[in-house]
Amino acid sequence: MSTAVARILLTGSSAGIGRAAAVLLVGQGHEVVVHARDERRAAESAVPGAAGVVIGDLASLEQTRALAKQAAETGPFDAVVLNAGLARMTATERELTVDGIETTFQVNTLASYVLAALLPRPRRLVFTSSALAGSGKLDLDDPSYARRAFNGREAYSTTKLHLVLLALGLGRLWPGTDALAFDPGWVATAMTARSGDRAPLTPEHAGARLARLATGVTVPPNSYDTERAWTPGPAEHDTATQDALLRLCAAQTGVALPTAD
């Protein structure tokens, strides 16, 4: 992507890595539309100079669709950064959304799919994933843990694997859109603190990397950016697996995936 001033949508930008990236991008002169779960969070964590703010709780399919509509009305965007996420790392019981779907799966995977599918096609599409994707356990027959024991860390890792598959799949299916997954590393945020982790990296470090991915001229050749050892292998590059996940997301959300232009 080579535009000098980019127009960017950045979800999950009211705290942590997302907010750090938004502040940096605004400071660089880019037009950044930020996102918050509700009006209170939007007011408490406003990004000075942002081009706009969109509101929506990703634990609701209705609100996620409405969020896509809000954002589309302010677009189109050069880059869409799907950074919002949820971690219930120590949970042993599943939690369901208003839609009856396991919360981690809906917020991290399905909401990202819905926004990617409903927004005008950007030139750059970035999913915030994690190297924990390497320990994810893909079970497309039971993504909400209805028939198996729930493990919060496994659920989180699996949704991060989903995001890698979505990035690789959409990058393949949508010519003209650079789609990639981003591993921010082990970052000290409210999310990691709740899990009892003492992470070594700052949100500013990861936010700077995310900002570069959103606006840089080139993207990693394997559509995955990380500072850690794990990278997608043959299983993640399997096109049948990517397509199966895309079909599952469409069925779970009722949102069809647009075909390539």
Tab-separated table of C-alpha atoms in Angstrom, residues 55-252:
chain	number	residue	atom	x	y	z
A	55	ILE	CA	-19.718	1.753	18.433
A	56	GLY	CA	-20.660	-1.903	18.689
A	57	ASP	CA	-20.420	-4.919	20.985
A	58	LEU	CA	-18.886	-7.806	19.058
A	59	ALA	CA	-20.623	-10.285	21.365
A	60	SER	CA	-23.830	-9.463	19.476
A	61	LEU	CA	-24.277	-10.343	15.802
A	62	GLU	CA	-26.890	-7.599	15.497
A	63	GLN	CA	-24.513	-4.986	16.885
A	64	THR	CA	-21.643	-6.303	14.761
A	65	ARG	CA	-23.719	-5.939	11.600
A	66	ALA	CA	-24.745	-2.442	12.723
A	67	LEU	CA	-21.090	-1.620	13.385
A	68	ALA	CA	-20.196	-2.663	9.848
A	69	LYS	CA	-22.944	-0.395	8.535
A	70	GLN	CA	-21.715	2.547	10.645
A	71	ALA	CA	-18.170	2.052	9.448
A	72	ALA	CA	-19.160	1.618	5.811
A	73	GLU	CA	-20.919	4.984	5.921
A	74	THR	CA	-17.614	6.642	6.860
A	75	GLY	CA	-15.486	4.633	4.404
A	76	PRO	CA	-14.167	3.319	2.137
A	77	PHE	CA	-10.909	2.432	3.889
A	78	ASP	CA	-7.423	1.824	2.627
A	79	ALA	CA	-6.861	-0.519	5.577
A	80	VAL	CA	-9.183	-2.374	7.932
A	81	VAL	CA	-7.480	-3.602	11.097
A	82	LEU	CA	-9.548	-6.176	13.003
A	83	ASN	CA	-7.802	-5.973	16.354
A	84	ALA	CA	-10.638	-6.404	18.880
A	85	GLY	CA	-10.544	-9.620	20.849
A	86	LEU	CA	-11.511	-11.465	24.008
A	87	ALA	CA	-9.517	-13.806	26.245
A	88	ARG	CA	-10.990	-15.968	29.006
A	89	MET	CA	-7.749	-17.851	29.503
A	90	THR	CA	-8.460	-19.404	32.884
A	91	ALA	CA	-12.151	-20.177	32.297
A	92	THR	CA	-13.335	-23.766	32.619
A	93	GLU	CA	-16.996	-23.148	31.796
A	94	ARG	CA	-18.195	-21.826	28.470
A	95	GLU	CA	-20.071	-18.533	28.312
A	96	LEU	CA	-22.696	-17.892	25.659
A	97	THR	CA	-23.548	-14.649	23.897
A	98	VAL	CA	-27.044	-13.334	23.283
A	99	ASP	CA	-26.883	-15.331	20.043
A	100	GLY	CA	-26.248	-18.603	21.895
A	101	ILE	CA	-22.675	-18.889	20.623
A	102	GLU	CA	-19.566	-19.426	22.761
A	103	THR	CA	-18.273	-15.944	23.531
A	104	THR	CA	-14.614	-16.298	22.559
A	105	PHE	CA	-15.527	-17.837	19.213
A	106	GLN	CA	-18.094	-15.153	18.454
A	107	VAL	CA	-16.017	-12.128	19.459
A	108	ASN	CA	-12.693	-13.240	18.008
A	109	THR	CA	-13.676	-15.271	14.946
A	110	LEU	CA	-17.243	-14.602	13.852
A	111	ALA	CA	-17.213	-10.849	14.438
A	112	SER	CA	-13.992	-10.544	12.444
A	113	TYR	CA	-15.549	-12.531	9.601
A	114	VAL	CA	-18.738	-10.429	9.623
A	115	LEU	CA	-16.839	-7.144	9.494
A	116	ALA	CA	-14.522	-8.369	6.731
A	117	ALA	CA	-17.502	-9.634	4.723
A	118	LEU	CA	-19.750	-6.589	5.126
A	119	LEU	CA	-17.281	-3.713	4.865
A	120	PRO	CA	-16.213	-2.299	1.503
A	121	ARG	CA	-13.159	-4.246	0.346
A	122	PRO	CA	-9.978	-2.489	1.571
A	123	ARG	CA	-6.535	-2.677	0.020
A	124	ARG	CA	-5.118	-3.995	3.295
A	125	LEU	CA	-6.889	-6.277	5.790
A	126	VAL	CA	-5.124	-7.106	9.058
A	127	PHE	CA	-6.280	-9.604	11.692
A	128	THR	CA	-4.659	-9.498	15.145
A	129	SER	CA	-3.861	-13.139	15.833
A	130	SER	CA	-1.230	-14.750	18.082
A	131	ALA	CA	1.525	-17.358	17.968
A	132	LEU	CA	-0.738	-19.283	20.340
A	133	ALA	CA	-2.528	-20.236	17.128
A	134	GLY	CA	0.073	-22.991	16.939
A	135	SER	CA	-1.585	-24.748	19.888
A	136	GLY	CA	-5.146	-24.213	18.669
A	137	LYS	CA	-7.351	-27.278	18.151
A	138	LEU	CA	-9.501	-26.934	15.067
A	139	ASP	CA	-12.936	-28.522	15.510
A	140	LEU	CA	-15.306	-27.066	12.945
A	141	ASP	CA	-18.043	-29.497	14.007
A	142	ASP	CA	-18.197	-28.072	17.543
A	143	PRO	CA	-16.796	-24.526	17.583
A	144	SER	CA	-18.927	-23.493	20.593
A	145	TYR	CA	-17.840	-26.407	22.814
A	146	ALA	CA	-21.373	-27.785	23.050
A	147	ARG	CA	-20.173	-31.414	23.115
A	148	ARG	CA	-16.735	-31.197	24.740
A	149	ALA	CA	-15.147	-29.782	27.864
A	150	PHE	CA	-14.421	-26.069	27.690
A	151	ASN	CA	-10.891	-24.775	28.178
A	152	GLY	CA	-10.445	-21.008	27.972
A	153	ARG	CA	-6.838	-21.055	26.831
A	154	GLU	CA	-7.573	-23.636	24.157
A	155	ALA	CA	-10.606	-21.653	22.973
A	156	TYR	CA	-8.528	-18.471	22.697
A	157	SER	CA	-5.688	-20.232	20.864
A	158	THR	CA	-8.143	-21.851	18.471
A	159	THR	CA	-9.790	-18.548	17.576
A	160	LYS	CA	-6.349	-17.093	16.871
A	161	LEU	CA	-5.791	-20.036	14.536
A	162	HIS	CA	-9.121	-19.182	12.915
A	163	LEU	CA	-7.862	-15.659	12.234
A	164	VAL	CA	-4.756	-16.987	10.509
A	165	LEU	CA	-6.973	-19.179	8.327
A	166	LEU	CA	-9.284	-16.246	7.562
A	167	ALA	CA	-6.341	-14.060	6.549
A	168	LEU	CA	-4.820	-16.717	4.303
A	169	GLY	CA	-8.192	-17.641	2.828
A	170	LEU	CA	-9.329	-14.109	2.084
A	171	GLY	CA	-5.921	-13.152	0.744
A	172	ARG	CA	-6.290	-16.025	-1.711
A	173	LEU	CA	-9.911	-15.325	-2.654
A	174	TRP	CA	-9.773	-11.535	-2.898
A	175	PRO	CA	-7.231	-10.336	-5.485
A	176	GLY	CA	-6.269	-6.748	-4.832
A	177	THR	CA	-6.580	-7.058	-1.053
A	178	ASP	CA	-3.492	-7.773	1.029
A	179	ALA	CA	-4.812	-9.887	3.911
A	180	LEU	CA	-2.522	-10.869	6.740
A	181	ALA	CA	-2.492	-12.015	10.339
A	182	PHE	CA	-0.425	-10.250	12.983
A	183	ASP	CA	1.097	-11.759	16.122
A	184	PRO	CA	1.746	-8.879	18.550
A	185	GLY	CA	3.866	-11.004	20.865
A	186	TRP	CA	3.503	-11.282	24.624
A	187	VAL	CA	2.240	-7.798	25.493
A	188	ALA	CA	1.408	-6.285	28.888
A	189	THR	CA	-2.257	-5.335	28.560
A	190	ALA	CA	-5.346	-5.549	30.738
A	191	MET	CA	-6.146	-8.796	28.932
A	192	THR	CA	-2.846	-10.460	29.868
A	193	ALA	CA	-3.013	-9.055	33.392
A	194	ARG	CA	-6.374	-10.731	33.954
A	195	SER	CA	-4.758	-14.003	32.960
A	196	GLY	CA	-2.015	-13.578	35.541
A	197	ASP	CA	0.674	-13.142	32.876
A	198	ARG	CA	3.668	-10.842	33.331
A	199	ALA	CA	4.310	-9.930	29.733
A	200	PRO	CA	7.609	-8.314	28.638
A	201	LEU	CA	6.415	-6.178	25.701
A	202	THR	CA	4.599	-2.838	25.825
A	203	PRO	CA	1.425	-1.947	23.927
A	204	GLU	CA	3.423	0.832	22.264
A	205	HIS	CA	5.912	-1.677	20.823
A	206	ALA	CA	3.180	-3.895	19.405
A	207	GLY	CA	1.093	-0.888	18.355
A	208	ALA	CA	3.990	0.472	16.308
A	209	ARG	CA	4.294	-2.846	14.462
A	210	LEU	CA	0.551	-2.922	13.840
A	211	ALA	CA	0.642	0.642	12.511
A	212	ARG	CA	3.433	-0.288	10.090
A	213	LEU	CA	1.440	-3.249	8.813
A	214	ALA	CA	-1.625	-1.069	8.267
A	215	THR	CA	0.226	1.517	6.202
A	216	GLY	CA	3.458	-0.041	4.912
A	217	VAL	CA	4.149	-0.503	1.216
A	218	THR	CA	4.886	-4.216	1.553
A	219	VAL	CA	3.487	-7.048	3.666
A	220	PRO	CA	5.105	-10.336	4.729
A	221	PRO	CA	5.212	-12.821	1.837
A	222	ASN	CA	3.494	-15.542	3.895
A	223	SER	CA	0.725	-13.158	5.041
A	224	TYR	CA	1.763	-13.516	8.692
A	225	ASP	CA	3.857	-11.097	10.736
A	226	THR	CA	5.506	-12.109	13.994
A	227	GLU	CA	8.581	-11.704	16.170
A	228	ARG	CA	8.252	-15.239	17.498
A	229	ALA	CA	9.171	-18.670	16.195
A	230	TRP	CA	5.769	-20.052	15.144
A	231	THR	CA	4.563	-19.375	11.611
A	232	PRO	CA	1.756	-20.979	9.601
A	233	GLY	CA	2.624	-24.341	8.082
A	234	PRO	CA	1.012	-26.708	5.557
A	235	ALA	CA	-2.081	-27.227	7.734
A	236	GLU	CA	-2.844	-23.503	7.834
A	237	HIS	CA	-2.145	-23.105	4.114
A	238	ASP	CA	-4.541	-25.919	3.221
A	239	THR	CA	-7.180	-24.278	1.056
A	240	ALA	CA	-9.872	-26.845	1.898
A	241	THR	CA	-9.499	-26.011	5.604
A	242	GLN	CA	-9.644	-22.282	4.908
A	243	ASP	CA	-12.775	-22.695	2.813
A	244	ALA	CA	-14.416	-24.931	5.431
A	245	LEU	CA	-13.922	-22.258	8.088
A	246	LEU	CA	-15.322	-19.585	5.786
A	247	ARG	CA	-18.410	-21.729	5.146
A	248	LEU	CA	-18.848	-22.280	8.892
A	249	CYS	CA	-18.633	-18.541	9.572
A	250	ALA	CA	-21.211	-17.817	6.870
A	251	ALA	CA	-23.575	-20.449	8.275
A	252	GLN	CA	-23.175	-19.292	11.889
